[in-house]
Amino acid sequence: MPKRFARKMRKTLFDKVWGAHVVKIIEGGTAVLYIDKHYIHEVTSPQAFAESEKRGLPILRPQQIVATADHNVPTQNQHLPIADPLSRKQVEALSENCQKHGITLYGLGHKYQGIVHVIGPELGLTLPGMTIVCGDSHTSTHGAFGAIAFGIGTSQVAMVMASQCLLQIKPKQMRIYVDGFLKKGVTPKDVILYIISKLGTDRGTGYFVEYAGPVFEQMSMEGRMTVCNMSIELGARGGIIAPDEITFRYVEGKNFAPKDADFEKAVTYWCGLKTDQDAHFDAEHRFDAVDIAPMITYGTNPGMGIKISEKIPTGESNDQGLLNKSLNYMGLKAGESLIGKPINHVFIGSCTNSRIEDLRLVAEVVKGRKKANQVRAMIVPGSQQVAQQAQKEGLDEILKIAGFELRQAGCSACIGMNEDKIPAGEYCVSTSNRNFEGRQGPGARTFLASPLVAAITAIEGKIVDIDKYLEETTILN
Amino acid sequence: MKRFTTLNSRSIPLPIENIDTDQIIPARFLKATIREGFGENLFRDWRFENDDHPKKDFVLNDPTYSGQILVAGRNFGCGSSREHAAWAILDYGFQAVVSSFFADIFKGNALNNGLLPVEISEYLLQKLFQTIKQDPRVLIQIDLEKQIIAIEGYQEKFDIHPYKKTCLINGYDDLDFLINLKDEIGRFEKDTSSFKPFTY
Ligand code: SF4
């Protein structure tokens, strides 16, 4: 083959997975994209079931759909009927719909129930090389496995139900490369908050992002999930990381993952899912791990983040209006430092940071310590399985002794659709992914941060300079 | 889906950037199992006080402005993928949203429901805000066939994917298209099962 053509054929990881799922190309270059796995939950599926029924369309591949109840569920007394009648009705509608159509449901009370983006990976339902969708923007999480995973609207949920396909224009591709080694106290959450603070919340719009470089290569699967999870906060539809030994080791032995010879065959296939050298990206960004420190947000979008020791920026003249509006909502001033800010609420949970490694980190920090008196510290495991594992390791006792409320699995105060809300005007250091106005309850003020920052905040009752704190205490030593 | 061809209407300006779907329709109102009725809670926390009294200074409560076109700051519809945001805007009575930039998922959701997202230059957007402020009765014309948006003699062409345009003009959607591909999809499943070393 002539050389100039050879270069053109170089493919990205995304190209390879995408290419393997295109049924055909139609008018204007739009692809009919085949979907391997479809996750559904109670909030964005009822209207899709209704639409299918209205049009008399059967569910094409019910065995490729997995459902769970997470957004609306209480995180206490889950054995009792849901108190809020609207929430109850929605959760019941999901059960009815799943039963009617032969869809597997890990509903309330099931040992696999949990946040959809936590259970998919931990059950081995999410696998490298797949296409995965869900009526939820944080479906990007599953990209950590080298899958193309993205959030869709309810109309599209109905499309996948009826045809197992979607019409998609191939997105542009961006690579974000982070070199070096992370410093002590710097977690995957800080990496992604740092990237978003540098690039902004709309830089990724129209793109799929591949995260590459030593920092991601060394990261655990759970860390990679945290990073890919917040791709949407960068504006991107999804993030993707090449599967490697760490991925295969994580997947091996999971309930629904391929077994024995099938697993070996799968690994051979997965090994080919890598971006070729010199493959083309429409945009590339490079960062260095030495520049990344423990992060926190100060505003009302996830891009408004700073290193915890920095001061709130005073802003450039063209975005003064937005900054003022945000700071006004947050009750903060430009140029102010957040160090020493008293905090009454800490929320550790959500599909970003509610996995066992997050709970282990928090337990390590709070072991033998107590939360500050005025703080309410909620910790909500991402799934029943995470909760069980925590119990097995004795983390539940450590957390309880430290004064943390260990609740049951669900989305909880990440979105405040159940009772878990932050009161108006109060501050919450949260490990979730969105700090929008009212996200954690009307008037609630959210600081996004890592589980480490959240745990230390709970103990101190205020925001502290993490680097200094780690030097002065024995935490993480 | 409702058809969209042309629109000639007054408009409601919302010169705020990065309006996320949590503002458009807060999560606590997502508990319905039908598509209708979300308009009531459109921009709920900007529109109403905690005691449900309308906030006087919010533009939807200002009788000076009305119309079927919402004109909003850049990066409209970012955040959560909830299609309820598009439903709420439609249910309230809007037929088009004009901005200089739309978040991906929102844009797709809008198009799938017959709500037209019109992406214009930042220059025109600022001009629209000024013009509407000076004269709230001013009319904006949107012609989907010609892909033109016009106000007081000034006009700009806007982009829309040709397939989506055909859908909107004819009032059909992706679902109608996809269910006719059943055979091809079945064949694809058979052909690829061999190279995927496990069953998905
Ligand atoms: S935890 Fe929060 S962000 Fe994640 S799926 Fe639930 S509501 Fe969405």
CSV table of N, CA and C in Angstrom, one decimal, chain A residues 40-143:
chain,number,residue,atom,x,y,z
A,40,ILE,N,-31.5,1.1,31.8
A,40,ILE,CA,-32.6,2.0,32.0
A,40,ILE,C,-32.8,2.2,33.5
A,41,HIS,N,-33.4,3.3,33.8
A,41,HIS,CA,-33.8,3.6,35.2
A,41,HIS,C,-35.2,4.2,35.2
A,42,GLU,N,-35.7,4.4,36.5
A,42,GLU,CA,-37.1,4.8,36.6
A,42,GLU,C,-37.5,6.2,36.0
A,43,VAL,N,-36.5,7.1,36.0
A,43,VAL,CA,-36.9,8.5,35.7
A,43,VAL,C,-37.0,8.7,34.2
A,44,THR,N,-36.1,8.2,33.4
A,44,THR,CA,-36.2,8.5,32.0
A,44,THR,C,-36.7,7.4,31.1
A,45,SER,N,-37.3,6.4,31.7
A,45,SER,CA,-37.8,5.3,30.8
A,45,SER,C,-39.4,5.2,30.7
A,46,PRO,N,-40.2,5.7,31.7
A,46,PRO,CA,-41.6,5.5,31.5
A,46,PRO,C,-42.2,6.0,30.2
A,47,GLN,N,-41.8,7.2,29.8
A,47,GLN,CA,-42.3,7.8,28.6
A,47,GLN,C,-41.9,7.1,27.4
A,48,ALA,N,-40.7,6.4,27.5
A,48,ALA,CA,-40.3,5.6,26.3
A,48,ALA,C,-41.1,4.3,26.2
A,49,PHE,N,-41.4,3.7,27.3
A,49,PHE,CA,-42.3,2.5,27.3
A,49,PHE,C,-43.7,2.9,26.7
A,50,ALA,N,-44.1,4.1,27.2
A,50,ALA,CA,-45.4,4.6,26.7
A,50,ALA,C,-45.5,4.8,25.2
A,51,GLU,N,-44.4,5.4,24.7
A,51,GLU,CA,-44.3,5.7,23.3
A,51,GLU,C,-44.3,4.4,22.5
A,52,SER,N,-43.5,3.4,22.9
A,52,SER,CA,-43.5,2.2,22.2
A,52,SER,C,-44.8,1.5,22.2
A,53,GLU,N,-45.5,1.6,23.3
A,53,GLU,CA,-46.8,1.0,23.4
A,53,GLU,C,-47.8,1.8,22.4
A,54,LYS,N,-47.7,3.1,22.5
A,54,LYS,CA,-48.6,3.9,21.7
A,54,LYS,C,-48.4,3.6,20.2
A,55,ARG,N,-47.2,3.3,19.8
A,55,ARG,CA,-47.0,3.0,18.4
A,55,ARG,C,-47.0,1.5,18.1
A,56,GLY,N,-47.3,0.7,19.1
A,56,GLY,CA,-47.5,-0.7,19.0
A,56,GLY,C,-46.2,-1.4,18.6
A,57,LEU,N,-45.1,-0.9,19.2
A,57,LEU,CA,-43.7,-1.5,18.9
A,57,LEU,C,-43.3,-2.4,20.0
A,58,PRO,N,-42.9,-3.6,19.6
A,58,PRO,CA,-42.4,-4.5,20.7
A,58,PRO,C,-41.0,-4.1,21.0
A,59,ILE,N,-40.5,-4.6,22.1
A,59,ILE,CA,-39.0,-4.4,22.5
A,59,ILE,C,-38.2,-5.4,21.7
A,60,LEU,N,-37.3,-5.0,20.9
A,60,LEU,CA,-36.6,-5.9,20.0
A,60,LEU,C,-35.7,-6.9,20.7
A,61,ARG,N,-34.9,-6.4,21.6
A,61,ARG,CA,-33.9,-7.3,22.3
A,61,ARG,C,-34.0,-7.1,23.8
A,62,PRO,N,-35.0,-7.5,24.5
A,62,PRO,CA,-35.2,-7.3,25.9
A,62,PRO,C,-34.0,-7.8,26.7
A,63,GLN,N,-33.3,-8.8,26.2
A,63,GLN,CA,-32.2,-9.4,27.0
A,63,GLN,C,-31.0,-8.5,27.0
A,64,GLN,N,-31.0,-7.5,26.1
A,64,GLN,CA,-29.8,-6.6,26.1
A,64,GLN,C,-30.1,-5.3,27.0
A,65,ILE,N,-31.2,-5.3,27.6
A,65,ILE,CA,-31.6,-4.2,28.5
A,65,ILE,C,-31.5,-4.7,30.0
A,66,VAL,N,-30.9,-3.8,30.8
A,66,VAL,CA,-30.8,-4.1,32.2
A,66,VAL,C,-31.4,-2.8,33.0
A,67,ALA,N,-32.2,-3.1,33.9
A,67,ALA,CA,-32.9,-1.9,34.6
A,67,ALA,C,-32.5,-1.9,36.1
A,68,THR,N,-32.5,-0.7,36.7
A,68,THR,CA,-32.4,-0.6,38.1
A,68,THR,C,-33.1,0.7,38.6
A,69,ALA,N,-33.4,0.7,39.8
A,69,ALA,CA,-34.1,1.9,40.4
A,69,ALA,C,-33.1,2.6,41.3
A,70,ASP,N,-32.8,3.9,40.9
A,70,ASP,CA,-31.7,4.5,41.7
A,70,ASP,C,-32.0,6.0,42.0
A,71,HIS,N,-32.5,6.8,41.0
A,71,HIS,CA,-32.7,8.2,41.2
A,71,HIS,C,-33.6,8.6,42.3
A,72,ASN,N,-34.7,7.9,42.4
A,72,ASN,CA,-35.8,8.3,43.2
A,72,ASN,C,-35.9,7.5,44.5
A,73,VAL,N,-35.0,6.6,44.8
A,73,VAL,CA,-35.2,5.7,45.9
A,73,VAL,C,-34.8,6.3,47.2
A,74,PRO,N,-35.4,6.0,48.3
A,74,PRO,CA,-35.0,6.4,49.6
A,74,PRO,C,-33.6,5.7,49.9
A,75,THR,N,-32.8,6.3,50.8
A,75,THR,CA,-31.6,5.6,51.1
A,75,THR,C,-31.6,5.2,52.6
A,76,GLN,N,-32.8,5.1,53.1
A,76,GLN,CA,-33.0,4.5,54.4
A,76,GLN,C,-34.3,3.7,54.4
A,77,ASN,N,-34.3,2.7,55.2
A,77,ASN,CA,-35.5,1.8,55.3
A,77,ASN,C,-36.0,1.4,53.9
A,78,GLN,N,-35.1,0.9,53.1
A,78,GLN,CA,-35.6,0.5,51.7
A,78,GLN,C,-36.5,-0.7,51.7
A,79,HIS,N,-36.6,-1.3,52.8
A,79,HIS,CA,-37.6,-2.5,52.9
A,79,HIS,C,-39.0,-2.0,53.0
A,80,LEU,N,-39.2,-0.7,53.4
A,80,LEU,CA,-40.6,-0.2,53.5
A,80,LEU,C,-41.0,0.4,52.2
A,81,PRO,N,-42.3,0.5,52.0
A,81,PRO,CA,-42.8,1.2,50.7
A,81,PRO,C,-42.3,2.6,50.6
A,82,ILE,N,-42.0,3.1,49.4
A,82,ILE,CA,-41.5,4.5,49.3
A,82,ILE,C,-42.6,5.5,49.7
A,83,ALA,N,-42.2,6.4,50.6
A,83,ALA,CA,-43.2,7.3,51.2
A,83,ALA,C,-43.8,8.3,50.2
A,84,ASP,N,-42.9,8.9,49.4
A,84,ASP,CA,-43.4,9.9,48.4
A,84,ASP,C,-44.2,9.2,47.3
A,85,PRO,N,-45.4,9.5,47.2
A,85,PRO,CA,-46.3,8.8,46.2
A,85,PRO,C,-45.9,8.9,44.8
A,86,LEU,N,-45.3,10.0,44.4
A,86,LEU,CA,-44.9,10.2,43.0
A,86,LEU,C,-43.7,9.3,42.7
A,87,SER,N,-42.7,9.3,43.6
A,87,SER,CA,-41.5,8.5,43.5
A,87,SER,C,-42.0,7.0,43.4
A,88,ARG,N,-42.9,6.7,44.3
A,88,ARG,CA,-43.3,5.3,44.4
A,88,ARG,C,-43.9,4.8,43.1
A,89,LYS,N,-44.7,5.7,42.6
A,89,LYS,CA,-45.4,5.4,41.3
A,89,LYS,C,-44.4,5.2,40.2
A,90,GLN,N,-43.4,6.0,40.1
A,90,GLN,CA,-42.4,5.9,39.1
A,90,GLN,C,-41.6,4.6,39.2
A,91,VAL,N,-41.2,4.2,40.4
A,91,VAL,CA,-40.5,3.0,40.7
A,91,VAL,C,-41.4,1.8,40.3
A,92,GLU,N,-42.7,1.9,40.7
A,92,GLU,CA,-43.6,0.8,40.4
A,92,GLU,C,-43.8,0.7,38.9
A,93,ALA,N,-43.9,1.8,38.2
A,93,ALA,CA,-44.0,1.8,36.8
A,93,ALA,C,-42.9,1.0,36.1
A,94,LEU,N,-41.7,1.2,36.6
A,94,LEU,CA,-40.5,0.5,36.1
A,94,LEU,C,-40.6,-1.0,36.3
A,95,SER,N,-41.1,-1.4,37.5
A,95,SER,CA,-41.2,-2.8,37.7
A,95,SER,C,-42.2,-3.4,36.8
A,96,GLU,N,-43.4,-2.7,36.7
A,96,GLU,CA,-44.4,-3.2,35.8
A,96,GLU,C,-43.9,-3.4,34.3
A,97,ASN,N,-43.3,-2.3,33.9
A,97,ASN,CA,-42.8,-2.3,32.5
A,97,ASN,C,-41.8,-3.4,32.3
A,98,CYS,N,-40.9,-3.6,33.2
A,98,CYS,CA,-39.9,-4.6,33.1
A,98,CYS,C,-40.5,-6.0,33.0
A,99,GLN,N,-41.4,-6.2,33.9
A,99,GLN,CA,-42.1,-7.5,34.0
A,99,GLN,C,-42.8,-7.8,32.7
A,100,LYS,N,-43.6,-6.8,32.2
A,100,LYS,CA,-44.4,-7.0,31.0
A,100,LYS,C,-43.5,-7.3,29.8
A,101,HIS,N,-42.3,-6.8,29.8
A,101,HIS,CA,-41.5,-6.9,28.6
A,101,HIS,C,-40.3,-7.9,28.8
A,102,GLY,N,-40.2,-8.6,29.9
A,102,GLY,CA,-39.2,-9.5,30.1
A,102,GLY,C,-37.8,-8.9,30.2
A,103,ILE,N,-37.7,-7.8,30.9
A,103,ILE,CA,-36.4,-7.1,31.1
A,103,ILE,C,-35.9,-7.4,32.5
A,104,THR,N,-34.7,-7.7,32.6
A,104,THR,CA,-34.1,-7.9,33.9
A,104,THR,C,-34.0,-6.6,34.7
A,105,LEU,N,-34.6,-6.7,36.0
A,105,LEU,CA,-34.6,-5.5,36.8
A,105,LEU,C,-33.9,-5.8,38.1
A,106,TYR,N,-33.0,-5.0,38.5
A,106,TYR,CA,-32.4,-5.0,39.8
A,106,TYR,C,-33.0,-3.9,40.6
A,107,GLY,N,-34.2,-4.2,41.1
A,107,GLY,CA,-35.0,-3.1,41.8
A,107,GLY,C,-34.7,-3.0,43.2
A,108,LEU,N,-35.4,-2.2,43.9
A,108,LEU,CA,-35.2,-2.0,45.3
A,108,LEU,C,-35.3,-3.3,46.0
A,109,GLY,N,-34.4,-3.6,46.9
A,109,GLY,CA,-34.4,-4.8,47.7
A,109,GLY,C,-33.6,-5.9,47.0
A,110,HIS,N,-33.3,-5.7,45.8
A,110,HIS,CA,-32.4,-6.8,45.1
A,110,HIS,C,-31.0,-6.6,45.5
A,111,LYS,N,-30.3,-7.7,45.6
A,111,LYS,CA,-28.9,-7.6,46.1
A,111,LYS,C,-27.9,-6.9,45.0
A,112,TYR,N,-28.4,-6.7,43.8
A,112,TYR,CA,-27.6,-6.0,42.8
A,112,TYR,C,-28.0,-4.6,42.6
A,113,GLN,N,-29.0,-4.1,43.3
A,113,GLN,CA,-29.6,-2.8,43.1
A,113,GLN,C,-28.5,-1.7,43.3
A,114,GLY,N,-28.6,-0.6,42.7
A,114,GLY,CA,-27.7,0.5,42.9
A,114,GLY,C,-27.7,1.5,41.8
A,115,ILE,N,-26.8,2.5,41.9
A,115,ILE,CA,-26.7,3.5,40.8
A,115,ILE,C,-26.3,2.8,39.5
A,116,VAL,N,-27.0,3.1,38.4
A,116,VAL,CA,-26.9,2.3,37.2
A,116,VAL,C,-25.4,2.3,36.7
A,117,HIS,N,-24.7,3.4,36.9
A,117,HIS,CA,-23.3,3.4,36.5
A,117,HIS,C,-22.3,2.8,37.4
A,118,VAL,N,-22.8,2.4,38.6
A,118,VAL,CA,-22.0,1.6,39.5
A,118,VAL,C,-22.2,0.1,39.3
A,119,ILE,N,-23.5,-0.3,39.1
A,119,ILE,CA,-23.8,-1.7,39.0
A,119,ILE,C,-23.3,-2.3,37.7
A,120,GLY,N,-23.5,-1.6,36.6
A,120,GLY,CA,-23.1,-2.1,35.3
A,120,GLY,C,-21.7,-2.7,35.3
A,121,PRO,N,-20.7,-1.9,35.7
A,121,PRO,CA,-19.3,-2.3,35.7
A,121,PRO,C,-19.1,-3.4,36.8
A,122,GLU,N,-19.7,-3.3,38.0
A,122,GLU,CA,-19.4,-4.2,39.0
A,122,GLU,C,-20.0,-5.6,38.7
A,123,LEU,N,-21.0,-5.7,37.9
A,123,LEU,CA,-21.6,-6.9,37.5
A,123,LEU,C,-21.0,-7.6,36.3
A,124,GLY,N,-20.1,-6.8,35.7
A,124,GLY,CA,-19.5,-7.4,34.5
A,124,GLY,C,-20.4,-7.3,33.3
A,125,LEU,N,-21.4,-6.4,33.4
A,125,LEU,CA,-22.3,-6.2,32.2
A,125,LEU,C,-21.6,-5.2,31.2
A,126,THR,N,-20.9,-4.3,31.8
A,126,THR,CA,-20.1,-3.3,31.0
A,126,THR,C,-18.8,-4.0,30.6
A,127,LEU,N,-18.5,-4.1,29.3
A,127,LEU,CA,-17.3,-4.7,28.8
A,127,LEU,C,-16.6,-3.9,27.8
A,128,PRO,N,-15.3,-4.1,27.6
A,128,PRO,CA,-14.5,-3.4,26.6
A,128,PRO,C,-15.1,-3.6,25.2
A,129,GLY,N,-15.0,-2.6,24.4
A,129,GLY,CA,-15.5,-2.8,23.0
A,129,GLY,C,-16.9,-2.7,22.7
A,130,MET,N,-17.7,-2.5,23.8
A,130,MET,CA,-19.2,-2.4,23.6
A,130,MET,C,-19.6,-1.0,23.2
A,131,THR,N,-20.9,-0.9,22.7
A,131,THR,CA,-21.6,0.3,22.7
A,131,THR,C,-22.6,0.2,23.8
A,132,ILE,N,-22.7,1.3,24.6
A,132,ILE,CA,-23.6,1.3,25.8
A,132,ILE,C,-24.3,2.6,25.8
A,133,VAL,N,-25.7,2.5,26.0
A,133,VAL,CA,-26.4,3.8,26.2
A,133,VAL,C,-27.3,3.7,27.4
A,134,CYS,N,-27.7,4.8,27.9
A,134,CYS,CA,-28.7,4.9,29.0
A,134,CYS,C,-29.3,6.3,29.0
A,135,GLY,N,-30.5,6.4,29.4
A,135,GLY,CA,-31.1,7.7,29.5
A,135,GLY,C,-30.6,8.5,30.6
A,136,ASP,N,-29.3,8.8,30.6
A,136,ASP,CA,-28.6,9.4,31.7
A,136,ASP,C,-27.3,9.9,31.2
A,137,SER,N,-27.0,11.2,31.4
A,137,SER,CA,-25.8,11.7,30.8
A,137,SER,C,-24.5,11.1,31.4
A,138,HIS,N,-24.5,10.6,32.6
A,138,HIS,CA,-23.2,10.0,33.1
A,138,HIS,C,-22.9,8.6,32.7
A,139,THR,N,-23.7,8.2,31.7
A,139,THR,CA,-23.4,6.9,31.0
A,139,THR,C,-21.9,6.9,30.5
A,140,SER,N,-21.4,8.1,30.3
A,140,SER,CA,-20.0,8.3,30.0
A,140,SER,C,-19.0,7.5,30.9
A,141,THR,N,-19.5,7.2,32.1
A,141,THR,CA,-18.7,6.4,33.1
A,141,THR,C,-18.1,5.1,32.5
A,142,HIS,N,-18.9,4.4,31.7
A,142,HIS,CA,-18.6,3.1,31.2
A,142,HIS,C,-17.5,3.1,30.2
A,143,GLY,N,-17.1,4.3,29.7
A,143,GLY,CA,-16.0,4.5,28.7
A,143,GLY,C,-14.7,4.1,29.3
